GROMACS .gro file of C-alpha atoms in nm:
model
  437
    1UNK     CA    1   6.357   3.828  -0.698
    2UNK     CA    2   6.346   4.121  -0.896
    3UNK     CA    3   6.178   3.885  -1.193
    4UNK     CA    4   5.920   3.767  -0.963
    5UNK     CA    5   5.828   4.073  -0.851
    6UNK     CA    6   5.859   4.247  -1.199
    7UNK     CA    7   5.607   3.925  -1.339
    8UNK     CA    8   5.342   4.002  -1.055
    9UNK     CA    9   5.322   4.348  -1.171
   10UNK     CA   10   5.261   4.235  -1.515
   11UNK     CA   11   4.992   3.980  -1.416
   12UNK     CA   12   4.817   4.308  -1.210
   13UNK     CA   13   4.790   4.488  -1.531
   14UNK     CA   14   4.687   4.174  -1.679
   15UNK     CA   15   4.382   4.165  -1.427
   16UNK     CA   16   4.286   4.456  -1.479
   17UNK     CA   17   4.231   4.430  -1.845
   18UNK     CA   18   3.887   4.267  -1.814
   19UNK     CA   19   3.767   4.549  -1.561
   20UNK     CA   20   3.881   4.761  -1.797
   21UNK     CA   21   3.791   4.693  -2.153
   22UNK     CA   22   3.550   4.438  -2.119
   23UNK     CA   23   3.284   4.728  -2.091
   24UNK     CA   24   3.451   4.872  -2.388
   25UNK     CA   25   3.418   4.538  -2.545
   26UNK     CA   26   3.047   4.479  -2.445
   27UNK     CA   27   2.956   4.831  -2.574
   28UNK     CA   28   3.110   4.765  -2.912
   29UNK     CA   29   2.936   4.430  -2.947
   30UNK     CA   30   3.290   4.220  -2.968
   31UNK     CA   31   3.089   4.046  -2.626
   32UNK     CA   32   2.753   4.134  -2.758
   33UNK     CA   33   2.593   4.098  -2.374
   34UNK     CA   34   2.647   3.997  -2.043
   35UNK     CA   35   2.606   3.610  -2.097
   36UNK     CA   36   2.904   3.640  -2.395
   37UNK     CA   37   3.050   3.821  -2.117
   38UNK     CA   38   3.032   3.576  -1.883
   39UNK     CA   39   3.112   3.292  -2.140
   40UNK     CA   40   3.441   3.495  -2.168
   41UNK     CA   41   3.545   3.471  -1.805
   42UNK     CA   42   3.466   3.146  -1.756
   43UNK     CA   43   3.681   3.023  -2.056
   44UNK     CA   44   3.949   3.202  -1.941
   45UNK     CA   45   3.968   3.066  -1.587
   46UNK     CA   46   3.960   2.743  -1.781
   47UNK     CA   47   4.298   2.846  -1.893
   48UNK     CA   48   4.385   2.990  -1.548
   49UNK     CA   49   4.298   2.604  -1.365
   50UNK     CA   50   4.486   2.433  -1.626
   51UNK     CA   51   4.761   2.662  -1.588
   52UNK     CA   52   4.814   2.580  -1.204
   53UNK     CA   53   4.775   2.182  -1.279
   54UNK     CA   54   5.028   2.180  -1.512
   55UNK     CA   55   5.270   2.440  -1.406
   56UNK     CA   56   5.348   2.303  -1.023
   57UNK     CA   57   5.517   1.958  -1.132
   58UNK     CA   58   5.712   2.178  -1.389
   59UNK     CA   59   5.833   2.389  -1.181
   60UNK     CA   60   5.932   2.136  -0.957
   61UNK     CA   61   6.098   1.887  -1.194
   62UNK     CA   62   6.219   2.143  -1.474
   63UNK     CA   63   6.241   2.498  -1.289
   64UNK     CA   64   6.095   2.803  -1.235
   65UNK     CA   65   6.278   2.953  -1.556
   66UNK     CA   66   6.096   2.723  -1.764
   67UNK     CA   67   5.727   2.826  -1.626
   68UNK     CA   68   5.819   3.187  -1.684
   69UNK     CA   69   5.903   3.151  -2.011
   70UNK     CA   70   5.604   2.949  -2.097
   71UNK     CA   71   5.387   3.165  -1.945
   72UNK     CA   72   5.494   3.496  -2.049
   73UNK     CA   73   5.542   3.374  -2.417
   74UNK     CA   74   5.126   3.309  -2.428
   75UNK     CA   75   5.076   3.638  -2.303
   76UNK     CA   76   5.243   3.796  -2.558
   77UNK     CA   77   5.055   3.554  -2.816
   78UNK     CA   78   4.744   3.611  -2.619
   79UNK     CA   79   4.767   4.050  -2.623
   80UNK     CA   80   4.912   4.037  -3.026
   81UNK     CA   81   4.550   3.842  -3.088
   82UNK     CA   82   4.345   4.067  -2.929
   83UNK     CA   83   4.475   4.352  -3.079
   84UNK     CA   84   4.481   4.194  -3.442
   85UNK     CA   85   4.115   4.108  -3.383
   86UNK     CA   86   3.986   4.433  -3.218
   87UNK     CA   87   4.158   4.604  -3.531
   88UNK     CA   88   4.141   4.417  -3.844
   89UNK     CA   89   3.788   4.266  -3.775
   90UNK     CA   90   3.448   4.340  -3.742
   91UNK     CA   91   3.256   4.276  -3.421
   92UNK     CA   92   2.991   3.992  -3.558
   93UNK     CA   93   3.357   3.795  -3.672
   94UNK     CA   94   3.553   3.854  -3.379
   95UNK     CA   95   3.380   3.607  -3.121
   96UNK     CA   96   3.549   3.252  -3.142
   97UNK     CA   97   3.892   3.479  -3.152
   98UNK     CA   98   3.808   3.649  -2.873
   99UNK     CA   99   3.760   3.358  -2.676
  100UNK     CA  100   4.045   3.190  -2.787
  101UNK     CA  101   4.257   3.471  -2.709
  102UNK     CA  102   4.084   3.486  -2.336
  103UNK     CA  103   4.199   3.106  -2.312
  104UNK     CA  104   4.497   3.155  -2.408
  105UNK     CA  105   4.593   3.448  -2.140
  106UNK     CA  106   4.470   3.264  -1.870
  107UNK     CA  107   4.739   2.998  -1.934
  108UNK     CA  108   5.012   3.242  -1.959
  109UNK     CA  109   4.934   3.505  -1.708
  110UNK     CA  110   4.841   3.204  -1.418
  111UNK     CA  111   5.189   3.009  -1.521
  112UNK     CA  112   5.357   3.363  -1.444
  113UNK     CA  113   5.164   3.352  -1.145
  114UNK     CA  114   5.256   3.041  -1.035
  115UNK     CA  115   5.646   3.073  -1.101
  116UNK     CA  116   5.697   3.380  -0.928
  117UNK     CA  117   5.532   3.281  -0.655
  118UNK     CA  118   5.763   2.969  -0.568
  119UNK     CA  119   6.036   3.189  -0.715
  120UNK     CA  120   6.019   3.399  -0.380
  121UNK     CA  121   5.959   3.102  -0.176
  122UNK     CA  122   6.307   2.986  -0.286
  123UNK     CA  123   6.474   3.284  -0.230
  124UNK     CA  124   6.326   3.419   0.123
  125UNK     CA  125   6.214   3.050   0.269
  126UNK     CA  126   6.306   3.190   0.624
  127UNK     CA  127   6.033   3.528   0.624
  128UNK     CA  128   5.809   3.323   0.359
  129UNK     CA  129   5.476   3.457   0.411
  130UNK     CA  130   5.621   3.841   0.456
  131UNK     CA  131   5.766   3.803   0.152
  132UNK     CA  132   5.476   3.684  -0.072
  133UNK     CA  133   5.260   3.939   0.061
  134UNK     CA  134   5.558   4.176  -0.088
  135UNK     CA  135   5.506   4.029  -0.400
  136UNK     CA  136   5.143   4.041  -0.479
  137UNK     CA  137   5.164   4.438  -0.362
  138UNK     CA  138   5.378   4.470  -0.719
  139UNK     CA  139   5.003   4.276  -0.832
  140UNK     CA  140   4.828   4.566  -0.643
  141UNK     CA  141   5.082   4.803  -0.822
  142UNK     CA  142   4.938   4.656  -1.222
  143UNK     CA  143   4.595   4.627  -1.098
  144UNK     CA  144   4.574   5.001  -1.002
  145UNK     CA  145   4.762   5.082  -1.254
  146UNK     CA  146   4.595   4.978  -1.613
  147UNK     CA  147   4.269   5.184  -1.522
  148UNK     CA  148   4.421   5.520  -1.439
  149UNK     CA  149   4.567   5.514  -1.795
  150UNK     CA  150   4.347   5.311  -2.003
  151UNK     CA  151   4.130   5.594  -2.110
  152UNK     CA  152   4.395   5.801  -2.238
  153UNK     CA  153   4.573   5.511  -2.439
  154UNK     CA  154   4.193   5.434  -2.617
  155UNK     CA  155   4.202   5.779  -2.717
  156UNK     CA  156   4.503   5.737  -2.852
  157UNK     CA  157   4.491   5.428  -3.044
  158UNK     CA  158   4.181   5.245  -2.948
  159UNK     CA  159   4.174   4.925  -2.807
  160UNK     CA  160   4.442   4.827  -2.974
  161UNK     CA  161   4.683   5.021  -2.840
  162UNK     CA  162   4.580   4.891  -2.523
  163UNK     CA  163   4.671   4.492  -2.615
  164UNK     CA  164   4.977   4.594  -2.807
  165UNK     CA  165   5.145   4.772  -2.494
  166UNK     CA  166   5.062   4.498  -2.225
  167UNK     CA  167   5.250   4.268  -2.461
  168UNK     CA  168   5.489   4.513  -2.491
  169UNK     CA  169   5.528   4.456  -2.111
  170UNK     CA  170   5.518   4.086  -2.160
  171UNK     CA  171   5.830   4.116  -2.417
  172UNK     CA  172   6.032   4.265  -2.172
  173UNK     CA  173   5.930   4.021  -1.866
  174UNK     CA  174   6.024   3.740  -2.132
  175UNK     CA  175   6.343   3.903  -2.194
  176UNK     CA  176   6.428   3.929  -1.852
  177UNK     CA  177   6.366   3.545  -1.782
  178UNK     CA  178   6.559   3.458  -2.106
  179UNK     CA  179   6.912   3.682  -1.966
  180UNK     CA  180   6.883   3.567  -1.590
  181UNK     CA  181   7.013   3.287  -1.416
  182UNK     CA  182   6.737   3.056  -1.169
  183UNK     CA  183   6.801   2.807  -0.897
  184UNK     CA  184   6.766   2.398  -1.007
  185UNK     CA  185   6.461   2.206  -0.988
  186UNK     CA  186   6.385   2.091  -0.634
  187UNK     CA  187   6.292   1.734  -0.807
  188UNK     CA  188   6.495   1.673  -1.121
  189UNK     CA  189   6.472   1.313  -1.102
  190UNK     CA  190   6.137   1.175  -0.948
  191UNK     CA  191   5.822   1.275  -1.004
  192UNK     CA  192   5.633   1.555  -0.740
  193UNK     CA  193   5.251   1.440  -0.832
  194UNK     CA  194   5.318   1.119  -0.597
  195UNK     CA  195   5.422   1.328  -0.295
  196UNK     CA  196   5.127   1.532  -0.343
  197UNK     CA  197   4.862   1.308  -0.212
  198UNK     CA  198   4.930   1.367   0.109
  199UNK     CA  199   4.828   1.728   0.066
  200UNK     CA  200   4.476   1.608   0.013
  201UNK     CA  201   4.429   1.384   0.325
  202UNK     CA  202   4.527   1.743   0.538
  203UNK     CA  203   4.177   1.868   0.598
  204UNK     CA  204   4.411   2.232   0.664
  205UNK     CA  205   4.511   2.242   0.349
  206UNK     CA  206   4.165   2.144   0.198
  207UNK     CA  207   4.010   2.408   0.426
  208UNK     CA  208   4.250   2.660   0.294
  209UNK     CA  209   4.231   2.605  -0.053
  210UNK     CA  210   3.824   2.589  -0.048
  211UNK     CA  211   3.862   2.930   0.109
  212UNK     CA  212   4.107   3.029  -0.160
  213UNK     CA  213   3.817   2.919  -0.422
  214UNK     CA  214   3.581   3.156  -0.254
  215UNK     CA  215   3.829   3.459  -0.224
  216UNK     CA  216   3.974   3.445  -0.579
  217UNK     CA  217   3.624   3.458  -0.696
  218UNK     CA  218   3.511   3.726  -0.517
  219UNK     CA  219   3.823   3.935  -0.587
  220UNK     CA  220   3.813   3.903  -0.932
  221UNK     CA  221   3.434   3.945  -0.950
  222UNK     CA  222   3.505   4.275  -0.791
  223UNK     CA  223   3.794   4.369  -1.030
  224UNK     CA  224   3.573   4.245  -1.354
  225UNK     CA  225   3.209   4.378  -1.270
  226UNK     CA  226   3.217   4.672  -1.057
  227UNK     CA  227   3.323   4.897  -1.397
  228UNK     CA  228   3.004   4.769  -1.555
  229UNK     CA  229   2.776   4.812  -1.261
  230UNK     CA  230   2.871   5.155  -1.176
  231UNK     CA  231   2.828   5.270  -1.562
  232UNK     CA  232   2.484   5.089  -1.540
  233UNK     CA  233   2.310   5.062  -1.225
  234UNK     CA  234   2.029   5.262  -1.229
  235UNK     CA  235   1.999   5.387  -0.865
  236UNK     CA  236   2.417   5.438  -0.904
  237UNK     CA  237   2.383   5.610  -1.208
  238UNK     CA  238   2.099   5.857  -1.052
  239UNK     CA  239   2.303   5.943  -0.754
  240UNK     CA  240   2.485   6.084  -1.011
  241UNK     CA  241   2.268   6.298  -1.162
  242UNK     CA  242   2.223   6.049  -1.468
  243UNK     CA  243   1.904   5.920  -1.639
  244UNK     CA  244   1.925   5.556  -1.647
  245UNK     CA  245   1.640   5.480  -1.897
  246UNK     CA  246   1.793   5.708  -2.106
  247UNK     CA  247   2.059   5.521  -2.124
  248UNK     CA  248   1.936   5.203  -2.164
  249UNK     CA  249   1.704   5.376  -2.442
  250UNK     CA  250   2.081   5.425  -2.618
  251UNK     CA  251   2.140   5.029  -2.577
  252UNK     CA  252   1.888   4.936  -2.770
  253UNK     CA  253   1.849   5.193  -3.035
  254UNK     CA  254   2.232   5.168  -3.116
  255UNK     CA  255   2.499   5.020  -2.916
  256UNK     CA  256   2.729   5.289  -3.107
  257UNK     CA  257   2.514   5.556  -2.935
  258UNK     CA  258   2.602   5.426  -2.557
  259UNK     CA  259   2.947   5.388  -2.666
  260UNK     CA  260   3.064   5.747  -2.799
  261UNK     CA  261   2.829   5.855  -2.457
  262UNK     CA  262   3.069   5.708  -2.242
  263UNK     CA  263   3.363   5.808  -2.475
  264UNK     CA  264   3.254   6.136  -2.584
  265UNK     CA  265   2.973   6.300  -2.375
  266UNK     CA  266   3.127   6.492  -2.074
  267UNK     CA  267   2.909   6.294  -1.839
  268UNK     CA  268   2.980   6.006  -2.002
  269UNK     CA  269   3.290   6.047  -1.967
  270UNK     CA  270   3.312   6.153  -1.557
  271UNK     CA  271   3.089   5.810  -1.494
  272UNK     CA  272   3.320   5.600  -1.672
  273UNK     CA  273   3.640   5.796  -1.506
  274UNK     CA  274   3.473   5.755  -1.174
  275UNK     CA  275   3.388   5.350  -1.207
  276UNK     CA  276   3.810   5.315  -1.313
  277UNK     CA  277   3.913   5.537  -1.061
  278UNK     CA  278   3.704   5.319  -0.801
  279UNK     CA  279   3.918   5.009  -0.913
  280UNK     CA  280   4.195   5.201  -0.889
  281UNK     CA  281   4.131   5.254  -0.541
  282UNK     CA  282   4.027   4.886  -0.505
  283UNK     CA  283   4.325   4.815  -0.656
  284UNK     CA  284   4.564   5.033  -0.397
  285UNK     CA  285   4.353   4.914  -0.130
  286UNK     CA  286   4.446   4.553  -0.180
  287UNK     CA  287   4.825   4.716  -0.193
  288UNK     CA  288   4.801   4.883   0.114
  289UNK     CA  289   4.669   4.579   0.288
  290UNK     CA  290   4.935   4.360   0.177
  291UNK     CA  291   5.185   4.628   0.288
  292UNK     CA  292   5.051   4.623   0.622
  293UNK     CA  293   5.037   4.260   0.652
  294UNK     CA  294   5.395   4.195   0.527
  295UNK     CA  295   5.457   4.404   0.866
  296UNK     CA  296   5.293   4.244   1.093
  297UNK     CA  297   5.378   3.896   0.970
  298UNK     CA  298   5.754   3.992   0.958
  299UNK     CA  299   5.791   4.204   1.230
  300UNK     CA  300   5.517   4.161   1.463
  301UNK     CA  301   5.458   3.760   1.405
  302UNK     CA  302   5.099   3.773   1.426
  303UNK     CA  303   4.921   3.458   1.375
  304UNK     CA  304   4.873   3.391   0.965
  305UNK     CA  305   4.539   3.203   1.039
  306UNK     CA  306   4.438   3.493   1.270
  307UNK     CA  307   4.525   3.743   1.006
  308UNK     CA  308   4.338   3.607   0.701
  309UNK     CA  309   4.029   3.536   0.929
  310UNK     CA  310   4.059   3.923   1.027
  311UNK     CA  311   4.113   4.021   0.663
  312UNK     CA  312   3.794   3.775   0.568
  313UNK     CA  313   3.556   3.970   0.810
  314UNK     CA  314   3.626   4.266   0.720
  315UNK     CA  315   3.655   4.242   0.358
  316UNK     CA  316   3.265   4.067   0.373
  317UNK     CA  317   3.122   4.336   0.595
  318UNK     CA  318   3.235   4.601   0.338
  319UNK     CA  319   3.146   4.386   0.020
  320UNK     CA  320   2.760   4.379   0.200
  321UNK     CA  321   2.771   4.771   0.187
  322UNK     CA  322   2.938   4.810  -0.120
  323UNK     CA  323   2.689   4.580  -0.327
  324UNK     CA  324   2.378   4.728  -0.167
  325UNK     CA  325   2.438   5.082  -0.201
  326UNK     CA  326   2.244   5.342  -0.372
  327UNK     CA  327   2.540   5.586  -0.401
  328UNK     CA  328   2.880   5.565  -0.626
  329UNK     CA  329   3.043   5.723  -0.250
  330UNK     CA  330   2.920   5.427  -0.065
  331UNK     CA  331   3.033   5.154  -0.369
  332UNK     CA  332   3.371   5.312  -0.349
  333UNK     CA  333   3.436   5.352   0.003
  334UNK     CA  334   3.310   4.994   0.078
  335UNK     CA  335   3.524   4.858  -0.182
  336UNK     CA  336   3.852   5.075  -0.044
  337UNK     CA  337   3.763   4.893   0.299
  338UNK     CA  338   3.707   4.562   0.112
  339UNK     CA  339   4.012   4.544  -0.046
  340UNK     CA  340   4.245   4.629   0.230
  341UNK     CA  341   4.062   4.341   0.372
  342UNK     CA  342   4.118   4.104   0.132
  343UNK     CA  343   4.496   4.241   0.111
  344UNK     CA  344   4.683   3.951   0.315
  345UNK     CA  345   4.439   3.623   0.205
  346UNK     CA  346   4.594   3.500  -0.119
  347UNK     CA  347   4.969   3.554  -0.066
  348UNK     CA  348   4.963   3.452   0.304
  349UNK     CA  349   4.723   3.151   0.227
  350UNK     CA  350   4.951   3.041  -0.069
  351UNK     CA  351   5.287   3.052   0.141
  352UNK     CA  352   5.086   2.849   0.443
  353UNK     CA  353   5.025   2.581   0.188
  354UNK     CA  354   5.412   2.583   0.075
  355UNK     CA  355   5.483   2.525   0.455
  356UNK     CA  356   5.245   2.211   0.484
  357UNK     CA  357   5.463   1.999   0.244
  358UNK     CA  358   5.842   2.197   0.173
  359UNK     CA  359   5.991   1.918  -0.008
  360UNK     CA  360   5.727   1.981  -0.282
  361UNK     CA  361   5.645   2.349  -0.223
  362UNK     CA  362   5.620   2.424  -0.580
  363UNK     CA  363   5.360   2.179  -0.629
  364UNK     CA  364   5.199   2.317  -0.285
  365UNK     CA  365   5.148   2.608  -0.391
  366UNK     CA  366   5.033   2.582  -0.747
  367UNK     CA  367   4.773   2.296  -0.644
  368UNK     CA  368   4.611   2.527  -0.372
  369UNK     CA  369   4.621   2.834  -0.676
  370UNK     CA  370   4.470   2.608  -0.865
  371UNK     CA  371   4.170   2.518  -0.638
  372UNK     CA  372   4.111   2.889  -0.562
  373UNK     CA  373   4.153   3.049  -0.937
  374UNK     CA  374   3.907   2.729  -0.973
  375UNK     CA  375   3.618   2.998  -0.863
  376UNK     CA  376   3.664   3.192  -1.156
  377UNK     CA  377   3.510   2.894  -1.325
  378UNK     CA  378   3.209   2.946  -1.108
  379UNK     CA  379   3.167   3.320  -0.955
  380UNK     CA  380   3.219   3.570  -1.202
  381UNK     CA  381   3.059   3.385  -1.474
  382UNK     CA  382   2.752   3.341  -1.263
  383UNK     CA  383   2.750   3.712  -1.197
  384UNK     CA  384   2.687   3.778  -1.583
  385UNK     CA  385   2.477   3.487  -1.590
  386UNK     CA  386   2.218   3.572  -1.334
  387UNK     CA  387   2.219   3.940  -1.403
  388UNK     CA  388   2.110   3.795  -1.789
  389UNK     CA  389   1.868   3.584  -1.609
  390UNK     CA  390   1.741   3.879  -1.406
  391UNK     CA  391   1.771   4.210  -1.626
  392UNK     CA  392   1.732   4.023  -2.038
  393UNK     CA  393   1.956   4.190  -2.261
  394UNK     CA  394   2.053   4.488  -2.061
  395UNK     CA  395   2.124   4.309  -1.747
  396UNK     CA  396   2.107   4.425  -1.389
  397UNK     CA  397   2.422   4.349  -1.262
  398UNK     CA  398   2.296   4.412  -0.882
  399UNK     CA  399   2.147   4.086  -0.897
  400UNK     CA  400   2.402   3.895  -1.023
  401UNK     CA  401   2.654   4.044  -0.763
  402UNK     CA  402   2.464   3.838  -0.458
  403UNK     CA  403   2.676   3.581  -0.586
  404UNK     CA  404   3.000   3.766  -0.486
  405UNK     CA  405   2.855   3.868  -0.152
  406UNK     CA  406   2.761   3.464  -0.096
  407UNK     CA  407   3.083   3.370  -0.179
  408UNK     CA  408   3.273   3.637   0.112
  409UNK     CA  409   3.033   3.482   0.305
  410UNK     CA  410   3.109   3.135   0.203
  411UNK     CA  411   3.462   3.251   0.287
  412UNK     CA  412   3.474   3.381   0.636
  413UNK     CA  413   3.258   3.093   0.783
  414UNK     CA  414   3.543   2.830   0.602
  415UNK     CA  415   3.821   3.107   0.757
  416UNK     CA  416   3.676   3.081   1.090
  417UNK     CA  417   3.640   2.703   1.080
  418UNK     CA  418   4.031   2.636   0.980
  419UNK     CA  419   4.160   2.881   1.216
  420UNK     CA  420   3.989   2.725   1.507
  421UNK     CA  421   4.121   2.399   1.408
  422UNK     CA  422   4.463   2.502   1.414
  423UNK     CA  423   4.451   2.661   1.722
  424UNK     CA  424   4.306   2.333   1.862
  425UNK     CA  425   4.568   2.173   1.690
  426UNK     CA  426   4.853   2.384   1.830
  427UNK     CA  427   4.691   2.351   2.169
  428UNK     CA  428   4.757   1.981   2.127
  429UNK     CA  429   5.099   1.980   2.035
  430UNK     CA  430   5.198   2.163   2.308
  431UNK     CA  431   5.010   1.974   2.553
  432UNK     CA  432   5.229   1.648   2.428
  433UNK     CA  433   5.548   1.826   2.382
  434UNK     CA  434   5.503   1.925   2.812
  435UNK     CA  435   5.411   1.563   2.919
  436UNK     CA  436   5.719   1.439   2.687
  437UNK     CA  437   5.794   1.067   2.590
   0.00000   0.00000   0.00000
């Protein structure tokens, strides 16, 4: 237990690294604009889909132990490339390594995900869904915690330092795995693809993990764009006393210019704090929300389908006010009520799906992970895409970020639809369990 929840922390710093640095990255031409940005994401939820495809049957036929180690061993590959690249080359060079390094984590990090994730639904089968939304808080725990600190270690060593210390934490998660005993394979002999087609004649489960799509998109969207947008926005920026076309004067005179503003220059610097603190707070949010949630699921029994329908509304409602604002307040407030939102929708939607087929819950769960991190194939690479399309070389990231609001949207309305159907469903059941045989 303690390895799951130690490997969900590690993936939460792991999120956060994009949110992070990829501004840092953009500014120092290593993603040279928003589309290389975008081509960056993109590739690595490639690695993040094929990671859930492949890791549920392992886990099922050869253990959880096995997924873990796999996973946590291409993190460490994936954070020693980055930092070898960031530091030994220069930007124009660094592309195709970059990439291949962003393909690469998603592999590892998702594998962790999806081990530790049927490593608690082993352990605490009887308070399941309580329990999962335990875990992902440790994910709430990494993803708040990488942007309260990654100033201070760029200062320090540059972005280097940054890559060589989340492998650090990598090391240790593989060294963990390595010493510790696991539970056997549910499925050491057959084969768990073959049971799985049932899964996908349950229109539940394909309701649920076509919601899933929509939410992991729009959560990582969030965790990935709304650095960038609050350092560039212009109507952000001049709530904060800033001169936007200054600063895109900076962009195109000399991307070296923008970058020792926001590392250097005292107001620079108190944007940039602000936008990390914000997905700090994001970050906590989504914490807080899973806290809350483990509560009421454990203790209180509230409906799960009720709960991630309630969590869906509200988390849309505040991603409208967050993404049309014209203050850095209103951005961060709506994103402190979006996440707390959003808090309960992944972990309680990936231990419903365990419960739909428990002889194969390992494959459950990794298949419905890997139809939801599917949207990072589609909504945070369209963000950089259309705010290319819409703002040329300096972007406007505004635009782009109707495509998270569609995709809450998307979400609620697929939410609302599944939870009436099992409440119909229910209804049913009862109804024939009173009139009997």
């Amino acid at each position: 237990m303690i390895i799951a929840f130690f490997g969900i922390f590690v993936y939460g710093l792991l999120a956060a690294l994009p949110g992070s640095v990829l501004p840092t990255l953009e500014r120092n031409q290593y993603l040279p604009n928003d589309r290389a940005v975008a081509t960056f994401l993109l590739i690595n939820a490639i690695g993040a889909v094929l990671a859930y495809l492949v890791s549920g049957p392992i886990i099922d036929r050869f253990g959880k132990k096995f997924a873990l180690l796999f996973g946590a061993a291409l993190v460490v590959a994936s954070m020693s490339g980055f930092a070898l690249t960031v530091t030994n080359l220069q930007a124009a060079a660094a592309l195709l390594l970059i990439f291949s390094c962003s393909l690469v984590l998603g592999l590892g990090a998702n594998a962790i995900v999806a081990a530790g994730h049927a490593l608690v639904v082993d352990v605490a089968a009887i308070w399941r869904n309580a329990a999962l939304n335990l875990l992902d808080i440790c994910f709430g725990l990494g993803l708040a915690s990488l942007p309260l600190v990654v100033q201070r270690l760029q200062q320090r060593g540059g972005l280097g330092l940054i890559f060589w210390s989340l492998g650090g934490a990598a090391v240790v998660l593989l060294v963990l795995v390595l010493a510790s005993r696991f539970p056997k394979p549910m499925l050491s002999e057959s084969s768990p693809i073959g049971e799985a087609k049932g899964l996908f004649r349950n229109p539940s489960f394909l309701l649920l993990a076509a919601a899933l799509f929509m939410y992991v998109g729009t959560e990582v969207s969030v965790g990935k764009w709304v650095v960038t947008f609050m350092e560039r926005d212009g109507r952000i920026l001049a709530s904060q006393g800033l001169d936007s076309a200054q600063l895109q004067s900076f962009a195109h005179a000399s991307p070296e210019l923008l970058s020792r503003f926001f590392e250097n220059d005292l107001a620079g610097i108190a944007v940039a704090g602000y936008a990390l603190t914000t997905l700090t707070l994001f970050a906590m949010a989504l914490l807080v929300g899973r806290l809350v949630s483990s509560f009421v699921l454990g203790v209180l029994h509230l409906n799960s389908f009720l709960l991630i329908s309630a969590g869906s509304l509200m988390a849309t409602v505040a991603l409208l006010i967050a993404f049309t604002a014209s203050t850095a307040g209103t951005v961060r407030l709506g994103l402190i009520a979006a996440g707390f939102g959003m808090g309960p929708i992944f972990p309680t939607s990936v231990g419903l799906a365990s419960v739909m087929m428990p002889r194969i819950a390992g494959t459950a769960m990794s298949f419905v992970m890997g139809i939801g991190f599917a949207g990072l194939l589609v909504i945070p690479p369209a963000v950089g895409y259309l705010s290319s399309a819409a703002g040329g070389t300096t972007g406007d990231v505004r635009s782009g970020l109707v495509v998270v609001m569609a995709a809450s949207v998307a979400m609620l309305v697929l939410h609302i639809i599944l939870t009436l159907r099992e409440r119909q469903r229910s209804s049913v059941n009862r109804s024939s369990k009173l009139k009997g045989p």
